[in-house]
PDB file of C-alpha atoms and ligand atoms in Angstrom:
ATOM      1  CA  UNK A1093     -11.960  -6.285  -3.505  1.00 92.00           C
ATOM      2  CA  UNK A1094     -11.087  -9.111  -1.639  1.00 95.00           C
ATOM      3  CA  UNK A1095     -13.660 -12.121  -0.696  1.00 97.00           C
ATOM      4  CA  UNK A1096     -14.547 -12.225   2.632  1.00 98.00           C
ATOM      5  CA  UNK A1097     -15.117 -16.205   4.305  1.00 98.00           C
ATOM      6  CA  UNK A1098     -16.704 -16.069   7.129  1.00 98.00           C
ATOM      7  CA  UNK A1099     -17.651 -19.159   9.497  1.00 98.00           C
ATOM      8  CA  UNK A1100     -20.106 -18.964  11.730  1.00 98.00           C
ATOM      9  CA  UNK A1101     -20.216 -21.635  13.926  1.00 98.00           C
ATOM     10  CA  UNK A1102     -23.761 -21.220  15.765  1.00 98.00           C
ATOM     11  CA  UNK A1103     -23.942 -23.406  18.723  1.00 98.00           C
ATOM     12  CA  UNK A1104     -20.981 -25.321  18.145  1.00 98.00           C
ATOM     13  CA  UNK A1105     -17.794 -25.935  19.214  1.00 98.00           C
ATOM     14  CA  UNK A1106     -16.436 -26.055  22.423  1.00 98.00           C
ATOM     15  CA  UNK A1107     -13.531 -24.487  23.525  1.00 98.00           C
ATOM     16  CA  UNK A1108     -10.936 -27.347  22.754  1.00 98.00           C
ATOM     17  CA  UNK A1109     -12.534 -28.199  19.481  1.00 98.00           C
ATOM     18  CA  UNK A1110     -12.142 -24.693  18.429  1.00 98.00           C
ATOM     19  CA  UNK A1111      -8.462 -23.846  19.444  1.00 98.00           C
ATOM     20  CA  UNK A1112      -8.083 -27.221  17.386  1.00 98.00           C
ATOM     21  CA  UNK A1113      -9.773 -26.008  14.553  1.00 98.00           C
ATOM     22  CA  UNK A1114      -7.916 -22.570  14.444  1.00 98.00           C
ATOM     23  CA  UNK A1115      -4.454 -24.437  15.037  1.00 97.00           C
ATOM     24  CA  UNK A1116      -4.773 -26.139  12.161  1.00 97.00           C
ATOM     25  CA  UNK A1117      -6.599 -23.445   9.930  1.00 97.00           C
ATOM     26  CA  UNK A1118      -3.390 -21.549  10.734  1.00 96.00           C
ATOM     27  CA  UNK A1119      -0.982 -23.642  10.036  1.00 95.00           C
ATOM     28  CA  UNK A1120      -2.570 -24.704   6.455  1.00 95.00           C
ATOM     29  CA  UNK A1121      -2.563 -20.641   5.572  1.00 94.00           C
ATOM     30  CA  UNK A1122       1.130 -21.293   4.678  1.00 85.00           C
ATOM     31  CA  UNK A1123       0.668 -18.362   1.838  1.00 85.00           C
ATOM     32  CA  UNK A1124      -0.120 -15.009   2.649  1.00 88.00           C
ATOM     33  CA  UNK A1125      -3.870 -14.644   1.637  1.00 92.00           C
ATOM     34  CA  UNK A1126      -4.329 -12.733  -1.400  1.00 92.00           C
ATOM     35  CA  UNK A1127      -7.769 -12.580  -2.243  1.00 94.00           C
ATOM     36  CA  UNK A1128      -9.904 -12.980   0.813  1.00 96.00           C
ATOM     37  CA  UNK A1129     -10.165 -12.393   4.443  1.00 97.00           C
ATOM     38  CA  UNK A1130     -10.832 -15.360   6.580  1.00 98.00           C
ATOM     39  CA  UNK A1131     -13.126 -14.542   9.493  1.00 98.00           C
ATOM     40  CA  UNK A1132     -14.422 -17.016  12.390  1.00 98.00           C
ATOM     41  CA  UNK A1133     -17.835 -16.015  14.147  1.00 98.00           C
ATOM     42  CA  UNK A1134     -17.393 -19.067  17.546  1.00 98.00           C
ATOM     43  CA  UNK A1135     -19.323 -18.942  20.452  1.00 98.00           C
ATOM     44  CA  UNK A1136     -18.495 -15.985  22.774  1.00 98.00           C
ATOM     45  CA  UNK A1137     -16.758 -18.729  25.316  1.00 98.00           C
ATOM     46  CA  UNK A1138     -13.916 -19.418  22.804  1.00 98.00           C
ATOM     47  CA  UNK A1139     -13.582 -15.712  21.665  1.00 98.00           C
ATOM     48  CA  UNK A1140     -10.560 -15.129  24.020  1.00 98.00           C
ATOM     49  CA  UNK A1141      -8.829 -18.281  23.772  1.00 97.00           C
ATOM     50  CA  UNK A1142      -9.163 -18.173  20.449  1.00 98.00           C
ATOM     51  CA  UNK A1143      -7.798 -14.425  20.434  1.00 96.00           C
ATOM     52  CA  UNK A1144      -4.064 -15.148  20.977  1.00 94.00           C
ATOM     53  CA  UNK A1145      -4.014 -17.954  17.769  1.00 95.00           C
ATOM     54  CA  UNK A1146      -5.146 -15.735  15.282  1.00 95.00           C
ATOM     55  CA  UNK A1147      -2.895 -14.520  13.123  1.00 93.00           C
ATOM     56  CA  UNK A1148      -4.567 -14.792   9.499  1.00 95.00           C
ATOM     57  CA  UNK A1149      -7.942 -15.134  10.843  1.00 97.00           C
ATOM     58  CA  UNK A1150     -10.010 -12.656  12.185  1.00 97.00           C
ATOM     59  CA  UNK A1151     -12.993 -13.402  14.885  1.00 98.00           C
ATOM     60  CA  UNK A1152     -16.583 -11.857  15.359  1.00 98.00           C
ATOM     61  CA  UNK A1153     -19.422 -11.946  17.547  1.00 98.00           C
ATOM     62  CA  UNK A1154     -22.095 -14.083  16.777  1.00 98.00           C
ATOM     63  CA  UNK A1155     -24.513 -11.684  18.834  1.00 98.00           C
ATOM     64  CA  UNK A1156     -24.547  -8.963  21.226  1.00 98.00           C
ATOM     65  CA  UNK A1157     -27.276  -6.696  23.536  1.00 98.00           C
ATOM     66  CA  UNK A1158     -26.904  -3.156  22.383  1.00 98.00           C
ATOM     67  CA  UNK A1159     -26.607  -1.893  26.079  1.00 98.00           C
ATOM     68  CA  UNK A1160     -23.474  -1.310  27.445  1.00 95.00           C
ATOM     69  CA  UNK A1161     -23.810  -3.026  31.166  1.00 97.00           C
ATOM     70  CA  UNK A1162     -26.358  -3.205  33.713  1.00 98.00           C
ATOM     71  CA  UNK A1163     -28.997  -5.876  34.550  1.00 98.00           C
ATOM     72  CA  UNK A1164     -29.686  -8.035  31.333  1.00 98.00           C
ATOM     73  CA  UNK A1165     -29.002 -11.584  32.296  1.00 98.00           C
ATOM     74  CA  UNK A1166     -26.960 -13.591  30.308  1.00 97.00           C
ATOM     75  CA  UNK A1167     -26.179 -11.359  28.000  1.00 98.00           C
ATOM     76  CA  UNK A1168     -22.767  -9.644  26.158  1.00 98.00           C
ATOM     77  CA  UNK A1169     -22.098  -5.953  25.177  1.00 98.00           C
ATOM     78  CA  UNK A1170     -19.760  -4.128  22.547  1.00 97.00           C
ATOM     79  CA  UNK A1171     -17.986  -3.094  25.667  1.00 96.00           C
ATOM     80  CA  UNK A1172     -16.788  -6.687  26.649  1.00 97.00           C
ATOM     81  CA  UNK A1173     -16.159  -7.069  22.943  1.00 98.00           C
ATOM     82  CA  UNK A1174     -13.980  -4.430  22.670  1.00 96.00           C
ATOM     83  CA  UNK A1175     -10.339  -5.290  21.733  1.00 96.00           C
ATOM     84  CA  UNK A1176     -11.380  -9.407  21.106  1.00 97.00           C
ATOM     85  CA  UNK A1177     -13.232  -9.127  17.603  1.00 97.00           C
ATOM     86  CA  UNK A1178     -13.289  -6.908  14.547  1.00 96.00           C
ATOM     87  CA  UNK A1179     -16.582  -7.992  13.361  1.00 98.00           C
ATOM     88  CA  UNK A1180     -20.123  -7.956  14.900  1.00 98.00           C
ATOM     89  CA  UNK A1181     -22.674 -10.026  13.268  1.00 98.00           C
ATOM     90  CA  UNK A1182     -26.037  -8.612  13.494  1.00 98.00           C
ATOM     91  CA  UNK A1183     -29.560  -9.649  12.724  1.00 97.00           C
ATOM     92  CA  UNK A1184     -29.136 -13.294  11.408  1.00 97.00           C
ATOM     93  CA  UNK A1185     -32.406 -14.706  10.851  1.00 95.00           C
ATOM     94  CA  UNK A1186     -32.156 -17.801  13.502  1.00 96.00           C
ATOM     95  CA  UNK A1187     -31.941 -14.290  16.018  1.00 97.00           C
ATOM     96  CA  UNK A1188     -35.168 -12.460  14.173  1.00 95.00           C
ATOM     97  CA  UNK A1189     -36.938 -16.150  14.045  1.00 94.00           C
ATOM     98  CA  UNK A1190     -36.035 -18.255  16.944  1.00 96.00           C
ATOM     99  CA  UNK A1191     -35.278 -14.874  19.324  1.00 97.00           C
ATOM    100  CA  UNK A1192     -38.269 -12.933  17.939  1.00 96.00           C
ATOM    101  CA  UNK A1193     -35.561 -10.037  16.969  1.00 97.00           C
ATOM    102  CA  UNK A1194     -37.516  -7.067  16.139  1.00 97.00           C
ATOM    103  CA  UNK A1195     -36.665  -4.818  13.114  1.00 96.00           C
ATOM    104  CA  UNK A1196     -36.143  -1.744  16.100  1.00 97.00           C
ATOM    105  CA  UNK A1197     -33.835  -3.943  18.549  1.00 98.00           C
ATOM    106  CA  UNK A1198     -31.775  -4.881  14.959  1.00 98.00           C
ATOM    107  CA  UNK A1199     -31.581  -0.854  14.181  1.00 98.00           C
ATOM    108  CA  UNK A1200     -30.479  -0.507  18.019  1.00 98.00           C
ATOM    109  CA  UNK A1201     -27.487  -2.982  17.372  1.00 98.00           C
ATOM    110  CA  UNK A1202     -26.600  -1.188  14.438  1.00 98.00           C
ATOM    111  CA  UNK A1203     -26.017   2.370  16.011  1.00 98.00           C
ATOM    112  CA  UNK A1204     -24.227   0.910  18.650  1.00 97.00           C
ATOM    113  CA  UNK A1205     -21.915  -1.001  16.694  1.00 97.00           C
ATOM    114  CA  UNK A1206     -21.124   1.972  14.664  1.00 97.00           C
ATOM    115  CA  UNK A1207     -20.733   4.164  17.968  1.00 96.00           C
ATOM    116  CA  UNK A1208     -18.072   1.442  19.259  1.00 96.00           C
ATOM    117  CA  UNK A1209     -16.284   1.162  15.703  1.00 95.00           C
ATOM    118  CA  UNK A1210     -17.448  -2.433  15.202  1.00 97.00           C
ATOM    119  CA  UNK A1211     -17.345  -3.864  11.410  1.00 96.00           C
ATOM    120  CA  UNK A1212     -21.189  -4.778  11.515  1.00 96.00           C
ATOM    121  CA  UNK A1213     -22.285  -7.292   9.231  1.00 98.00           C
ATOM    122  CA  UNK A1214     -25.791  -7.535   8.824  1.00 98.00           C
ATOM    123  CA  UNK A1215     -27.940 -10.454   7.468  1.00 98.00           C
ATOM    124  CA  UNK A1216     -30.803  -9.895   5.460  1.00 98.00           C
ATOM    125  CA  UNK A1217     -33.199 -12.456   3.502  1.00 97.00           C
ATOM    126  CA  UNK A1218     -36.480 -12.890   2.824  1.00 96.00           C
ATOM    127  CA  UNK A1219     -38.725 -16.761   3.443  1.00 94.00           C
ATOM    128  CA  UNK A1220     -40.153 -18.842   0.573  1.00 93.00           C
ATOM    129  CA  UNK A1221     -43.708 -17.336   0.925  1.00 93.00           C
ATOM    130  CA  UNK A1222     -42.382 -13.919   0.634  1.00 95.00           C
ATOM    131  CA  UNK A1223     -39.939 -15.141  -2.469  1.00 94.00           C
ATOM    132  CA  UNK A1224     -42.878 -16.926  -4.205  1.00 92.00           C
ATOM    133  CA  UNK A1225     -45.161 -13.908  -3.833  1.00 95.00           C
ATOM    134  CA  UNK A1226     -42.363 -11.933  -5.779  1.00 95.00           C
ATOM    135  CA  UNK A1227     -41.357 -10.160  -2.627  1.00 97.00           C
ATOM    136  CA  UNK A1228     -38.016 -10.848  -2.240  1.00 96.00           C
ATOM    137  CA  UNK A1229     -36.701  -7.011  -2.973  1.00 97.00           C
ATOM    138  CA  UNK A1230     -39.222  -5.217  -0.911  1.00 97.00           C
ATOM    139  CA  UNK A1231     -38.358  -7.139   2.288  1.00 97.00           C
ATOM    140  CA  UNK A1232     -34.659  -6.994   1.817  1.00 98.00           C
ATOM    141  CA  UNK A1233     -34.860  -3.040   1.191  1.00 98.00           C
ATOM    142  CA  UNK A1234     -36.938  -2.616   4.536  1.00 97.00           C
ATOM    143  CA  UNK A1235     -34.745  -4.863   6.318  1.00 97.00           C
ATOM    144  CA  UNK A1236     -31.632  -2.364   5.146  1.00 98.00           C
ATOM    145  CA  UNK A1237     -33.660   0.710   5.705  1.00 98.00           C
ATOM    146  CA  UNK A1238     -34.471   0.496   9.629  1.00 98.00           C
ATOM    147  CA  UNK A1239     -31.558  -1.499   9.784  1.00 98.00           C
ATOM    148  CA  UNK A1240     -29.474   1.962   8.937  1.00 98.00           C
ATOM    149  CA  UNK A1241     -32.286   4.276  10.791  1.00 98.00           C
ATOM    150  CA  UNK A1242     -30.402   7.427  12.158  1.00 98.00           C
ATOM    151  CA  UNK A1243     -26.870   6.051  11.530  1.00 98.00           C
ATOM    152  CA  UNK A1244     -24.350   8.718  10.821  1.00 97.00           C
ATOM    153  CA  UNK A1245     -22.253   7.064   7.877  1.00 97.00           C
ATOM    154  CA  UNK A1246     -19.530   9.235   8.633  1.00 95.00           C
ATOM    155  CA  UNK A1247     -18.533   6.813  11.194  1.00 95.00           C
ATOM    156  CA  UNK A1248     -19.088   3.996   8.964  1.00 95.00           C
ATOM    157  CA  UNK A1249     -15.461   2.560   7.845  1.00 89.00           C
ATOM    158  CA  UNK A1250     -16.887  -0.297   6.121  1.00 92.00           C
ATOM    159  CA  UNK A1251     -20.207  -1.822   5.160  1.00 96.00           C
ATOM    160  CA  UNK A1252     -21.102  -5.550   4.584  1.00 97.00           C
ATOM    161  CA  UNK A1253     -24.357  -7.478   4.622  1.00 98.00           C
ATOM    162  CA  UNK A1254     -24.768 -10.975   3.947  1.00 98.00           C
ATOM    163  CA  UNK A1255     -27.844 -12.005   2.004  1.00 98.00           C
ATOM    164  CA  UNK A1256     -29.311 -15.120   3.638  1.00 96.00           C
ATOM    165  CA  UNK A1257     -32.659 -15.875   1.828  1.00 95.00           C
ATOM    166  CA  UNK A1258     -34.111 -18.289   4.953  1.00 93.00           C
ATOM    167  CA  UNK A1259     -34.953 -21.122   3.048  1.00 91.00           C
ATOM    168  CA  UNK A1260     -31.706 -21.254   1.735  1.00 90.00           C
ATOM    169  CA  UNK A1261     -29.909 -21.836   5.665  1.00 87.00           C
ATOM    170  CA  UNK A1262     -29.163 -25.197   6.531  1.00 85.00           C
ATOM    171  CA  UNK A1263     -31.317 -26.398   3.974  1.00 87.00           C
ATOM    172  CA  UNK A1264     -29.724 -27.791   1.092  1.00 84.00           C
ATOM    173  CA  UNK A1265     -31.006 -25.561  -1.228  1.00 86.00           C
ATOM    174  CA  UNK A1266     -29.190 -22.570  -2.819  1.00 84.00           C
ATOM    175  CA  UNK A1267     -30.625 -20.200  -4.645  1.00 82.00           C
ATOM    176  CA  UNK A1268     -28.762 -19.888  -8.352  1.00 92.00           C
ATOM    177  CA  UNK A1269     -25.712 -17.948  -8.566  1.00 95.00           C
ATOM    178  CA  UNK A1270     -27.208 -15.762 -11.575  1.00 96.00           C
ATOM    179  CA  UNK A1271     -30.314 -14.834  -9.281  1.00 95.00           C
ATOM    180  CA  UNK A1272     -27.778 -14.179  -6.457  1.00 96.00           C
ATOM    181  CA  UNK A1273     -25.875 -11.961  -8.494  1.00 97.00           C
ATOM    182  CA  UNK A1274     -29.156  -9.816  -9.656  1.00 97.00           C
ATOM    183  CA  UNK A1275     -30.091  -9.351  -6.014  1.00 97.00           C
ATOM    184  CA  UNK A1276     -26.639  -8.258  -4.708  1.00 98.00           C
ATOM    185  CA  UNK A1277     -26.495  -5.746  -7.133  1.00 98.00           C
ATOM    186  CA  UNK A1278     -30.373  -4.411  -6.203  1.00 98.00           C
ATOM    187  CA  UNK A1279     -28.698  -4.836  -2.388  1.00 98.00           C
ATOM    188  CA  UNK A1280     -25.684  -2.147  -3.803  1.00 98.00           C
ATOM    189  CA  UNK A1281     -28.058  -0.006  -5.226  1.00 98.00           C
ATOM    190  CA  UNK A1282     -30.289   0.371  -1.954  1.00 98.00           C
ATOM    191  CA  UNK A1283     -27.002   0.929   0.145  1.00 98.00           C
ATOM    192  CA  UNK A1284     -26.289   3.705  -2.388  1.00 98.00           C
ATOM    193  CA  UNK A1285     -29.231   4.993  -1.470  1.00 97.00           C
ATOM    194  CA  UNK A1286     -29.049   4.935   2.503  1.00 97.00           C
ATOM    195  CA  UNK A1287     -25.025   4.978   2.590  1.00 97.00           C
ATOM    196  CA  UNK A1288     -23.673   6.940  -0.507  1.00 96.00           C
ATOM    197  CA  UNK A1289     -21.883   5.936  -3.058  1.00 96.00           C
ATOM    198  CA  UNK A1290     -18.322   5.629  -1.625  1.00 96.00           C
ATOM    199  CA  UNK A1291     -19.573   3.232   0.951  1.00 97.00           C
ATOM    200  CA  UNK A1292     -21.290   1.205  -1.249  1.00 97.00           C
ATOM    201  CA  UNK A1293     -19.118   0.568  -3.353  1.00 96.00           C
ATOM    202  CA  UNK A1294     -16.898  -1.081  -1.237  1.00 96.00           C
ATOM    203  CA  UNK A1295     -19.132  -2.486   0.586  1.00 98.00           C
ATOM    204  CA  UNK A1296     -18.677  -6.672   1.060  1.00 98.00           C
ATOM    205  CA  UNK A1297     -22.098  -8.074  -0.045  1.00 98.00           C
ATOM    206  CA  UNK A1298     -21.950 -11.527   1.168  1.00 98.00           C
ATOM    207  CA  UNK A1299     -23.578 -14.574   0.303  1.00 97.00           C
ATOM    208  CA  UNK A1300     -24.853 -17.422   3.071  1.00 96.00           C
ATOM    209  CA  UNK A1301     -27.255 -20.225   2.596  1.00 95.00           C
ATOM    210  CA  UNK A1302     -26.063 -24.072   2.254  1.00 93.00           C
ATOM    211  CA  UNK A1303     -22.106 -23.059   0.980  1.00 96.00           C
ATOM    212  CA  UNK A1304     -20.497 -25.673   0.485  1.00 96.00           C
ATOM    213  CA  UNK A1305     -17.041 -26.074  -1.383  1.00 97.00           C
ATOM    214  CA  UNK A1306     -18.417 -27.774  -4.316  1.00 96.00           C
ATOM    215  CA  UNK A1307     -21.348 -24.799  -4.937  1.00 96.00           C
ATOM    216  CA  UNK A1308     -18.571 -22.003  -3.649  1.00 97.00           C
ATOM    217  CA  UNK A1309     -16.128 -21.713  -6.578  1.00 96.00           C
ATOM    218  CA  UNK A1310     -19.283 -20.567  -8.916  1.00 96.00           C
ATOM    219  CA  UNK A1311     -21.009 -17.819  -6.460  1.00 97.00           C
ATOM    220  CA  UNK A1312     -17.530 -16.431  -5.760  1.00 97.00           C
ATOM    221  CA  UNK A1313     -17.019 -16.047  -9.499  1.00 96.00           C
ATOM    222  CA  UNK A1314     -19.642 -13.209  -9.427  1.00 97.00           C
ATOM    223  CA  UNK A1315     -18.490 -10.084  -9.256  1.00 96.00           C
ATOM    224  CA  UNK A1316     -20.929  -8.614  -6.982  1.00 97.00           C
ATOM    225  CA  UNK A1317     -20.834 -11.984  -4.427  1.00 98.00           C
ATOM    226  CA  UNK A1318     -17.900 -10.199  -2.474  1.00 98.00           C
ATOM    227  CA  UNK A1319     -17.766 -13.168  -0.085  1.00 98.00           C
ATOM    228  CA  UNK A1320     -19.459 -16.045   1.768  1.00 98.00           C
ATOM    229  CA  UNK A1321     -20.937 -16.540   5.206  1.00 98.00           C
ATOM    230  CA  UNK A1322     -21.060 -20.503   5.857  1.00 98.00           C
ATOM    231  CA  UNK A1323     -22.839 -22.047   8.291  1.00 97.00           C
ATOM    232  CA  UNK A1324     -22.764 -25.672   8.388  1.00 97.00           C
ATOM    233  CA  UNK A1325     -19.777 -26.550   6.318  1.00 97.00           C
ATOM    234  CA  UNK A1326     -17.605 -24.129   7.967  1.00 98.00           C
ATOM    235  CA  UNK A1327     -17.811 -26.648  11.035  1.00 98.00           C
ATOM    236  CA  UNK A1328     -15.382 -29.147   9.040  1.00 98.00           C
ATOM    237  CA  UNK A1329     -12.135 -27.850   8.424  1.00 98.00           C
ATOM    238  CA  UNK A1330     -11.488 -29.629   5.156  1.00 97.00           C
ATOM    239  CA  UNK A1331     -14.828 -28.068   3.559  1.00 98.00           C
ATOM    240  CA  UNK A1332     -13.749 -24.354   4.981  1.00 98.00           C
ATOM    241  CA  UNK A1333     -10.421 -24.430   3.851  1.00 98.00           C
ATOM    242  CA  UNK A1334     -11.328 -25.582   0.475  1.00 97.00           C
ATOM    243  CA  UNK A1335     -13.680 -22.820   0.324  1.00 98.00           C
ATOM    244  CA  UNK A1336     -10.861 -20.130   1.660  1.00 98.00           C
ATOM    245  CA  UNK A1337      -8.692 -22.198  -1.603  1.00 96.00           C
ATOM    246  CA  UNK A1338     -11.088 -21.368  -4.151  1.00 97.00           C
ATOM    247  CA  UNK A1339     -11.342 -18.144  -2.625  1.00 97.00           C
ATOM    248  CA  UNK A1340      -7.818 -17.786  -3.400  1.00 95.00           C
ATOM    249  CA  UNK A1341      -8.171 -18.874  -6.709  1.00 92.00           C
ATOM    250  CA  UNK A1342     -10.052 -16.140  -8.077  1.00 86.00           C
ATOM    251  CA  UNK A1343      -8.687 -13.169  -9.230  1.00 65.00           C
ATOM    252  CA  UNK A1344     -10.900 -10.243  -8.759  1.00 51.00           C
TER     253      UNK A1344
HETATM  254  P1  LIG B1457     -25.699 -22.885   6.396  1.00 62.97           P
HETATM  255  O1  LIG B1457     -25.886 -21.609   7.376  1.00 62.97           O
HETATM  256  O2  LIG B1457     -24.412 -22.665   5.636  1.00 62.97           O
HETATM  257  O3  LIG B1457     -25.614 -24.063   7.328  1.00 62.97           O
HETATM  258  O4  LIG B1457     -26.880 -22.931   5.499  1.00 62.97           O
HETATM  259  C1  LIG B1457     -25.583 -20.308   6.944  1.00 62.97           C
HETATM  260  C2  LIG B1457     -25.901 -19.313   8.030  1.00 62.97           C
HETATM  261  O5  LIG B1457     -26.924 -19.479   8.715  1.00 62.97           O
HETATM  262  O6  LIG B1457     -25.161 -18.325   8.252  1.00 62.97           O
END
């Protein structure tokens, strides 16, 4: 299965800095990329410009309202998206924390990605307290299961979650790649559970939390760490093509 290394840029970049970014990222992908899929989450402004230089990258949506159009100031639907990304990013935890997200507006997003044949990635991850009171599984299974509430999987072409434990974003501190590895696999079996087995297996389970190039070669070298969603280092393009080399590097 190939990796998938995904940027997402937050609230950062604007429009020239990320054409420049995606010029270059371009023109370093001299080789066709073998083992992983290089995706770019900008801000919606420089999703369109950004469109027509993609050629080995792909974009997503750092956010969407799961109403198709009508009054909801300021906001973007699936229907705008349509035609300008392939992935939808949905539930990261700055959106449940700093934009009170609910668990039911989450589930929303989901069903409407699915209805408007989005890829929807989905973050999941639990804080320290709920970590140090040995909760970490529970809240990531509840997060999957109304997450997936009354989606029909036979729309579902692919599945991928990234597991974001919130202390781990922006912080410096990763969890271990071992302990990683043991709670992707819990993550497969729950999706085997809600989504079958077909979709499971191939589903990307991706790994964000303070990536950086030097920690990336080791959580990429487990097998059930099927890519990488970076945050902060994914702003420099030296640090996110070195991750999209080591990427490369592994054969799995
Ligand atoms: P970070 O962010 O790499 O800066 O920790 C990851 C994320 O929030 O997706």
């Amino acid at each position: 299965m190939k990796k998938i290394i995904a940027a997402n840029w937050k609230m950062n970049k604007n429009i020239d800095e990320a054409l420049s970014f995606v010029n270059i990222l371009e023109s370093k992908l001299t080789e066709e990329l073998q083992n992983s899929e290089v995706l770019i989450y900008p801000p919606f402004v420089s999703i369109y410009p950004l469109k027509d230089l993609c050629s080995k990258v792909k974009l997503g949506a750092q956010n969407f309202y799961y109403k198709e159009k009508g009054a909801f100031t300021g906001e973007i639907s699936t229907l705008m998206l349509k035609g300008l990304v392939d992935f939808v990013l949905i539930g990261h935890s700055e959106r449940r924390h700093i934009f009170n997200e609910s668990l039911d507006l989450i589930n929303k997003k989901v069903l409407v990605a699915v209805e408007n044949d989005f890829s929807s990635m989905l973050c999941i991850g639990e804080s320290l307290e709920e970590k140090e009171s040995g909760k970490t599984i529970k809240v990531l299974k509840e997060q999957l299961e109304t997450a997936y509430k009354d989606v029909d999987f036979n729309k579902v072409k692919r599945l991928s979650v990234a597991y974001e434990p919130i202390w781990a974003i922006g912080t410096g501190r990763v969890a271990g790649a071992e302990e990683i590895e043991d709670i992707h696999k819990e993550i497969r079996v729950q999706l085997k559970k809600i989504a079958g087995k077909a979709l499971s297996d191939e589903a990307h389970i991706l790994y964000g939390g303070s990536v950086k190039p030097s920690n990336s070669k080791e959580l990429l070298s487990k097998e059930n760490i099927n890519g990488l969603l970076i945050g902060g280092a994914s702003l420099q393009i030296n640090d996110f093509f070195d991750i999209i080399q080591n990427s490369e590097k592994i054969n799995k």
